[in-house]
Coordinates of C-alpha atoms and ligand atoms in Angstrom, one line a residue:
M1 CA 0.5 -104.1 -162.2
R2 CA 0.1 -103.5 -165.8
I3 CA 0.5 -100.0 -166.7
S4 CA 0.8 -98.5 -170.2
Y5 CA 3.7 -95.9 -171.0
S6 CA 1.3 -93.0 -171.4
A7 CA -0.4 -93.6 -168.0
F8 CA 2.7 -93.9 -166.5
D9 CA 3.7 -90.4 -168.1
T10 CA 0.4 -89.1 -166.8
Y11 CA 1.5 -90.2 -163.2
Q12 CA 4.8 -88.2 -163.7
S13 CA 3.0 -85.2 -165.0
C14 CA 0.4 -85.3 -162.1
P15 CA -0.5 -88.0 -159.9
L16 CA -4.0 -86.7 -159.4
K17 CA -4.8 -86.7 -163.1
Y18 CA -3.7 -90.3 -163.1
K19 CA -5.9 -90.9 -160.3
F20 CA -9.0 -89.3 -162.2
Q21 CA -8.0 -91.1 -165.5
E22 CA -6.8 -94.5 -164.4
I23 CA -8.4 -95.4 -161.2
D24 CA -11.7 -93.5 -161.2
K25 CA -12.1 -94.1 -164.9
I26 CA -13.6 -90.7 -165.4
K27 CA -13.7 -89.8 -169.2
T28 CA -13.1 -86.5 -170.6
P29 CA -13.4 -85.3 -174.2
K30 CA -10.3 -85.7 -176.2
S31 CA -8.7 -82.4 -176.5
K32 CA -8.0 -80.4 -179.8
E33 CA -4.4 -81.0 -179.2
A34 CA -4.9 -84.7 -178.6
V35 CA -7.0 -84.8 -181.9
F36 CA -4.5 -82.8 -183.8
G37 CA -1.7 -85.2 -182.8
T38 CA -3.4 -88.2 -183.5
T39 CA -4.5 -86.8 -187.4
V40 CA -0.5 -85.7 -187.7
H41 CA 0.6 -89.2 -186.4
E42 CA -1.9 -91.2 -188.6
T43 CA -0.4 -89.0 -191.9
M44 CA 3.0 -89.9 -190.5
K45 CA 2.0 -93.7 -190.9
F46 CA 0.3 -93.3 -194.1
I47 CA 3.7 -91.5 -195.4
H48 CA 5.9 -94.3 -194.2
T49 CA 3.6 -97.5 -194.8
P50 CA 5.8 -99.7 -197.0
G51 CA 4.6 -99.8 -200.8
I52 CA 5.6 -100.0 -204.2
L53 CA 5.8 -96.1 -204.4
S54 CA 5.9 -93.8 -201.4
P55 CA 3.0 -91.3 -201.2
T56 CA 3.7 -88.0 -202.8
L57 CA 3.5 -84.8 -200.7
D58 CA 0.1 -84.0 -202.5
Q59 CA -1.1 -87.6 -201.4
A60 CA 0.2 -87.0 -197.8
M61 CA -1.6 -83.6 -197.7
E62 CA -4.8 -85.1 -199.0
H63 CA -4.8 -87.8 -196.5
F64 CA -4.2 -85.4 -193.5
S65 CA -7.1 -83.3 -195.2
N66 CA -9.5 -86.3 -195.1
A67 CA -8.6 -87.3 -191.6
W68 CA -9.1 -84.0 -190.4
N69 CA -11.8 -83.4 -187.8
P70 CA -13.0 -79.8 -187.5
A71 CA -15.6 -80.3 -184.9
V72 CA -13.1 -80.3 -181.9
F73 CA -12.0 -76.6 -182.3
D74 CA -13.7 -73.6 -180.7
S75 CA -13.8 -71.1 -183.6
P76 CA -13.3 -71.2 -187.4
D77 CA -10.4 -69.1 -187.0
E78 CA -8.8 -71.5 -184.5
E79 CA -9.6 -74.6 -186.7
R80 CA -8.1 -72.8 -189.8
A81 CA -4.8 -72.2 -188.1
A82 CA -4.5 -75.6 -186.6
F83 CA -5.2 -77.0 -190.3
S84 CA -2.6 -74.7 -191.8
Q85 CA -0.2 -75.9 -189.1
G86 CA -0.8 -79.3 -189.9
I87 CA -0.2 -78.8 -193.7
R88 CA 3.0 -77.0 -192.7
I89 CA 4.4 -79.9 -190.8
I90 CA 3.9 -82.3 -193.5
Q91 CA 5.4 -79.8 -196.3
D92 CA 8.3 -79.2 -193.9
Y93 CA 8.5 -82.9 -193.4
Y94 CA 8.9 -83.6 -196.8
K95 CA 11.4 -80.8 -197.3
K96 CA 13.8 -82.6 -195.0
N97 CA 13.0 -86.4 -195.7
N98 CA 12.4 -88.2 -198.6
P99 CA 10.2 -91.2 -197.5
A100 CA 11.7 -93.4 -200.3
N101 CA 15.1 -93.3 -198.5
F102 CA 14.3 -95.1 -195.2
N103 CA 14.2 -98.8 -194.5
I104 CA 11.0 -98.7 -192.2
V105 CA 11.1 -102.1 -190.2
D106 CA 7.6 -101.4 -188.1
L107 CA 5.2 -98.7 -187.8
E108 CA 3.0 -98.0 -184.7
T109 CA 4.2 -101.3 -182.9
R110 CA 2.6 -102.4 -179.7
F111 CA 4.6 -103.8 -177.1
Q112 CA 4.3 -105.5 -173.6
I113 CA 7.4 -105.9 -171.7
E114 CA 8.0 -107.2 -168.1
I115 CA 10.0 -105.4 -165.5
G116 CA 11.1 -106.2 -162.0
D117 CA 11.1 -109.5 -160.5
G118 CA 9.5 -111.7 -157.6
D119 CA 6.4 -109.8 -156.1
D120 CA 7.6 -106.7 -157.8
K121 CA 7.0 -107.8 -161.3
H122 CA 5.1 -105.4 -163.6
I123 CA 3.8 -105.1 -167.2
I124 CA 4.3 -101.8 -169.2
S125 CA 2.6 -101.6 -172.8
G126 CA 2.9 -98.9 -175.2
I127 CA 3.3 -98.1 -178.9
I128 CA 6.4 -97.3 -180.9
D129 CA 5.6 -94.9 -183.7
R130 CA 8.5 -96.1 -186.0
I131 CA 11.5 -98.3 -186.2
D132 CA 14.1 -98.0 -189.0
K133 CA 16.9 -100.2 -190.2
T134 CA 19.7 -98.0 -190.5
E135 CA 23.3 -98.7 -191.9
D136 CA 24.9 -100.3 -188.9
G137 CA 21.9 -100.8 -186.5
Y138 CA 18.3 -99.4 -185.8
E139 CA 16.5 -96.4 -184.8
I140 CA 13.8 -95.9 -182.9
I141 CA 11.4 -92.8 -183.5
D142 CA 8.7 -91.4 -181.8
Y143 CA 6.8 -88.1 -183.2
K144 CA 5.9 -85.5 -181.0
T145 CA 3.6 -82.3 -181.9
T146 CA 4.0 -80.5 -178.7
K147 CA 5.1 -76.8 -179.0
K148 CA 8.0 -77.1 -176.6
M149 CA 11.2 -78.9 -177.3
P150 CA 13.2 -80.3 -174.7
S151 CA 17.1 -79.9 -174.4
Q152 CA 19.4 -82.4 -175.7
E153 CA 20.2 -83.4 -172.0
K154 CA 16.5 -84.2 -171.5
V155 CA 16.5 -86.4 -174.5
D156 CA 19.8 -88.1 -173.3
N157 CA 18.0 -89.2 -170.1
D158 CA 14.3 -89.4 -171.4
L159 CA 12.5 -92.3 -170.1
Q160 CA 10.1 -92.9 -172.8
L161 CA 12.9 -93.6 -175.2
S162 CA 14.7 -96.0 -172.6
V163 CA 11.6 -97.9 -172.3
Y164 CA 10.9 -98.0 -175.8
L165 CA 14.5 -99.3 -176.5
K166 CA 13.7 -102.1 -173.7
A167 CA 10.8 -103.0 -175.6
F168 CA 12.9 -103.2 -179.1
L169 CA 15.6 -105.3 -177.3
S170 CA 12.8 -107.8 -176.0
R171 CA 11.9 -108.3 -179.6
Y172 CA 15.5 -108.3 -180.9
P173 CA 17.6 -109.7 -177.8
K174 CA 20.8 -110.2 -179.9
E175 CA 20.9 -106.5 -180.7
I176 CA 22.1 -105.8 -177.0
E177 CA 25.6 -106.6 -178.3
N178 CA 25.1 -103.6 -180.6
I179 CA 23.6 -101.3 -178.1
D180 CA 25.8 -98.3 -179.3
K181 CA 24.4 -98.4 -182.8
L182 CA 20.8 -98.4 -181.7
K183 CA 19.4 -94.9 -181.8
V184 CA 16.5 -93.4 -180.0
S185 CA 15.0 -90.2 -181.4
L186 CA 12.2 -87.6 -180.8
Y187 CA 11.1 -86.0 -184.0
Y188 CA 9.6 -82.5 -183.2
L189 CA 7.4 -82.2 -186.1
K190 CA 6.3 -78.6 -185.2
H191 CA 9.9 -77.5 -185.4
G192 CA 11.1 -80.1 -188.0
V193 CA 14.0 -81.1 -185.7
K194 CA 14.8 -84.6 -184.8
L195 CA 16.7 -85.0 -181.3
S196 CA 18.6 -88.4 -181.0
A197 CA 20.6 -90.2 -178.5
T198 CA 21.9 -93.8 -177.5
R199 CA 21.6 -95.4 -174.2
T200 CA 23.9 -97.8 -172.2
I201 CA 22.9 -100.9 -170.4
D202 CA 23.4 -99.2 -167.1
Q203 CA 21.0 -96.1 -168.4
L204 CA 18.5 -98.8 -169.1
K205 CA 18.7 -100.6 -165.8
K206 CA 18.5 -97.1 -164.1
S207 CA 15.3 -96.2 -166.0
E208 CA 13.8 -100.0 -164.9
Q209 CA 14.2 -98.7 -161.3
L210 CA 12.9 -95.3 -161.8
F211 CA 9.7 -97.0 -163.2
L212 CA 9.7 -99.3 -160.3
D213 CA 9.7 -96.4 -157.8
T214 CA 7.0 -94.6 -159.5
I215 CA 4.9 -97.8 -159.5
K216 CA 5.5 -98.2 -155.9
L217 CA 4.1 -94.5 -155.6
I218 CA 1.1 -95.5 -157.5
E219 CA 0.6 -98.6 -155.1
E220 CA 0.9 -96.6 -151.9
K221 CA -2.0 -94.5 -153.5
K222 CA 0.3 -91.3 -153.6
F223 CA -2.1 -88.8 -155.8
E224 CA -1.1 -85.3 -154.9
P225 CA -2.1 -82.6 -157.5
L226 CA 0.8 -80.9 -159.3
I227 CA 0.1 -77.8 -161.0
S228 CA 2.2 -77.2 -164.1
P229 CA 1.4 -75.2 -167.3
L230 CA -0.2 -78.9 -168.6
C231 CA -3.0 -78.1 -166.2
D232 CA -4.3 -75.8 -169.2
W233 CA -4.9 -78.8 -170.9
C234 CA -6.3 -81.0 -168.3
G235 CA -9.9 -82.2 -168.6
Y236 CA -10.2 -82.6 -164.8
Q237 CA -9.9 -78.9 -163.6
N238 CA -13.6 -79.0 -162.4
L239 CA -12.8 -82.0 -160.0
C240 CA -9.2 -80.9 -159.1
P241 CA -8.9 -79.2 -155.6
M242 CA -6.4 -76.7 -157.3
W243 CA -8.8 -75.6 -159.8
K244 CA -12.6 -76.4 -159.0
H245 CA -13.1 -73.3 -157.2
K246 CA -13.0 -71.5 -160.5
F247 CA -16.0 -73.5 -161.7
K248 CA -17.9 -72.3 -158.4
G249 CA -20.6 -70.9 -160.5
L250 CA -21.4 -74.3 -161.6
R251 CA -21.2 -75.8 -157.9
K252 CA -22.9 -73.1 -156.0
I253 CA -20.8 -73.5 -153.0
D254 CA -19.6 -69.9 -152.3
T255 CA -21.3 -67.3 -149.9
E256 CA -21.2 -63.9 -150.4
E257 CA -18.6 -63.7 -147.5
I258 CA -15.9 -65.9 -148.4
N259 CA -16.0 -63.8 -151.8
K260 CA -15.4 -60.8 -150.0
D261 CA -12.7 -62.3 -148.0
I262 CA -10.9 -63.7 -151.2
Q263 CA -11.3 -60.0 -152.7
E264 CA -9.9 -58.4 -149.5
Y265 CA -7.0 -60.9 -149.2
I266 CA -6.0 -60.2 -152.8
E267 CA -6.2 -56.3 -152.5
L268 CA -4.0 -56.4 -149.1
K269 CA -1.5 -58.8 -150.6
S270 CA -1.0 -56.3 -153.6
A271 CA -0.9 -53.2 -151.3
M272 CA 1.8 -54.9 -149.2
T273 CA 3.9 -55.4 -152.6
I274 CA 3.6 -51.7 -153.3
T275 CA 4.3 -50.8 -149.7
K276 CA 7.3 -53.1 -149.8
D277 CA 8.5 -51.4 -153.2
R278 CA 7.8 -47.8 -151.9
L279 CA 9.8 -48.7 -148.6
A280 CA 12.7 -50.0 -150.6
K281 CA 12.7 -46.6 -152.7
L282 CA 12.3 -44.5 -149.7
Q283 CA 15.2 -46.3 -147.8
E284 CA 17.5 -45.7 -151.0
D285 CA 16.8 -42.1 -151.1
I286 CA 17.4 -41.6 -147.3
I287 CA 20.7 -43.5 -147.5
N288 CA 21.8 -41.4 -150.3
Y289 CA 21.2 -38.2 -148.4
M290 CA 23.0 -39.6 -145.3
D291 CA 25.9 -40.3 -147.5
Q292 CA 25.8 -36.9 -148.9
E293 CA 25.5 -34.9 -145.6
G294 CA 27.9 -37.3 -143.8
V295 CA 25.3 -38.3 -141.1
E296 CA 24.2 -41.4 -139.5
R297 CA 20.8 -40.3 -138.0
V298 CA 18.2 -38.2 -139.5
F299 CA 15.3 -36.3 -137.7
G300 CA 11.4 -36.1 -138.9
G301 CA 8.4 -34.7 -137.1
E302 CA 7.5 -38.5 -136.3
G303 CA 10.8 -39.8 -135.2
V304 CA 14.5 -40.5 -135.7
I305 CA 16.0 -42.8 -138.4
A306 CA 19.4 -44.4 -137.8
R307 CA 21.4 -46.1 -139.8
T308 CA 22.9 -49.3 -138.4
L309 CA 25.6 -51.6 -140.3
R310 CA 24.9 -55.1 -141.0
R311 CA 27.5 -57.5 -141.7
T312 CA 27.2 -61.0 -143.1
Y313 CA 30.2 -63.3 -143.1
K314 CA 31.5 -66.3 -144.8
Y315 CA 33.9 -68.8 -143.5
D316 CA 37.0 -70.8 -144.8
E317 CA 35.4 -74.1 -144.8
K318 CA 38.8 -76.0 -144.3
K319 CA 39.9 -73.8 -141.4
I320 CA 36.5 -74.2 -139.6
K321 CA 36.8 -78.1 -140.5
D322 CA 40.3 -78.3 -138.9
I323 CA 39.1 -76.7 -135.7
L324 CA 35.8 -78.3 -135.3
E325 CA 36.6 -81.8 -136.2
P326 CA 39.0 -82.5 -133.3
L327 CA 36.2 -81.1 -130.9
D328 CA 33.6 -83.6 -132.4
K329 CA 31.5 -80.4 -133.5
W330 CA 32.0 -80.6 -137.2
E331 CA 29.0 -82.6 -137.8
D332 CA 26.7 -80.3 -135.8
V333 CA 27.4 -77.4 -138.1
L334 CA 26.7 -79.4 -141.5
K335 CA 23.3 -79.2 -142.7
V336 CA 22.2 -79.9 -146.3
D337 CA 20.8 -76.6 -147.7
G338 CA 17.5 -77.5 -149.5
I339 CA 17.6 -74.0 -151.7
A340 CA 21.1 -74.7 -152.8
L341 CA 20.2 -78.5 -153.5
K342 CA 17.1 -77.2 -155.7
N343 CA 19.4 -74.8 -157.7
I344 CA 21.4 -77.7 -158.8
M345 CA 18.7 -80.3 -159.2
D346 CA 17.9 -79.5 -162.8
A347 CA 21.6 -80.0 -163.8
L348 CA 21.6 -83.5 -162.4
P349 CA 21.1 -86.6 -164.3
L350 CA 17.4 -87.9 -164.0
A351 CA 18.3 -91.0 -162.0
D352 CA 20.1 -88.8 -159.4
R353 CA 17.5 -86.3 -159.1
K354 CA 15.1 -89.4 -158.1
E355 CA 17.6 -90.9 -155.7
I356 CA 17.5 -87.1 -154.0
E357 CA 13.9 -87.0 -153.8
K358 CA 13.7 -90.6 -152.4
A359 CA 16.1 -89.4 -149.7
R360 CA 14.1 -86.5 -148.4
V361 CA 11.6 -86.7 -145.6
V362 CA 8.7 -84.1 -144.5
D363 CA 10.4 -82.2 -141.8
K364 CA 7.4 -80.0 -140.9
E365 CA 4.1 -78.8 -142.8
T366 CA 2.7 -75.5 -142.8
K367 CA -0.1 -74.3 -145.1
S368 CA 0.2 -70.6 -146.4
L369 CA -1.6 -68.7 -149.1
S370 CA -0.1 -67.4 -152.3
V371 CA -1.7 -64.7 -154.4
K372 CA -1.3 -64.8 -158.2
K373 CA -3.1 -61.8 -159.6
K374 CA -5.3 -62.0 -163.1
Ligands
SF4_1 S1 -5.8 -79.7 -163.1 FE1 -3.6 -79.8 -163.0 S2 -3.3 -80.2 -161.1 FE2 -5.4 -80.8 -161.3 S3 -5.5 -82.9 -161.8 FE3 -5.2 -81.6 -163.9 S4 -2.9 -81.6 -164.2 FE4 -3.4 -82.3 -162.0

């Protein structure tokens, strides 16, 4: 299949969004964040387009201002804040970088690379924002206008940068011998911070495999919705099963009865939480009283409360293993603990996280309701 990096990224963030966008081809208006990002990217291209003289800060700000589209914003205040932020980004960029000091090789380069082999061959396309020649190698840079900046560890494993480096190497194959001198960077313009890393050949191979695994999921039509903070910027909320009920006014599918059920369910759930908190407080007071009076049972008009001691134990793993292994019972007590696994997942390299995900199968499925109060 042919897939652009941005479509791949959409699948990673939410498979259902990918389906709406790439398969059902449902168009949504460009979000203001996307329009803002495009204008900043255009300005960065203007700043670094090779010429006799690099543009001055004033020229760069003028370019930004001419490309500005105020129509996408909800209010004049919002528009003004976004415009000022754009100007601040450019000023900050000039403070930290002199455009004349860079040896630009290419800007907004389109690429197409082949991955996989045999029947499992695919084409990835994309656009690399900038390639610089550095003193001893090259640097591949992607600009970001997001609010959130990732950790260095995430940049070290970032799939986009690995794909861009592969694309670079398909154009300059000899540079593979120099791979440790090829820098890949994400420039977070809102923060004025560039995070850089390098890649090994092994990392590139692993990232290709990750791509192939994801393409397999797309081919198997796995399009589950994935709720995340990114939903706030998703143009498909009114079609998405996780959100469309919010737009019920437009769809007229609700009856008064279900509205009442929803209301009562939320009220009962919050009453349960209050009750649980109150019970914990009462328990604490009664235990304190028992300690103070040296009693293990207390008597009230409605009944008796007795204190019982519950112990939990932990075992010496080696000793238990020594006892159970000769009896052929050790394997019976070994069980992968899903919660413990989840706790360590974030600290694992991306490739290993994917391998763990591949190693899991659905044991049983139950549907439950959760409540998030407004
Ligand atoms: S609203 Fe959220 S869960 Fe639904 S399609 Fe969009 S990103 Fe996915």
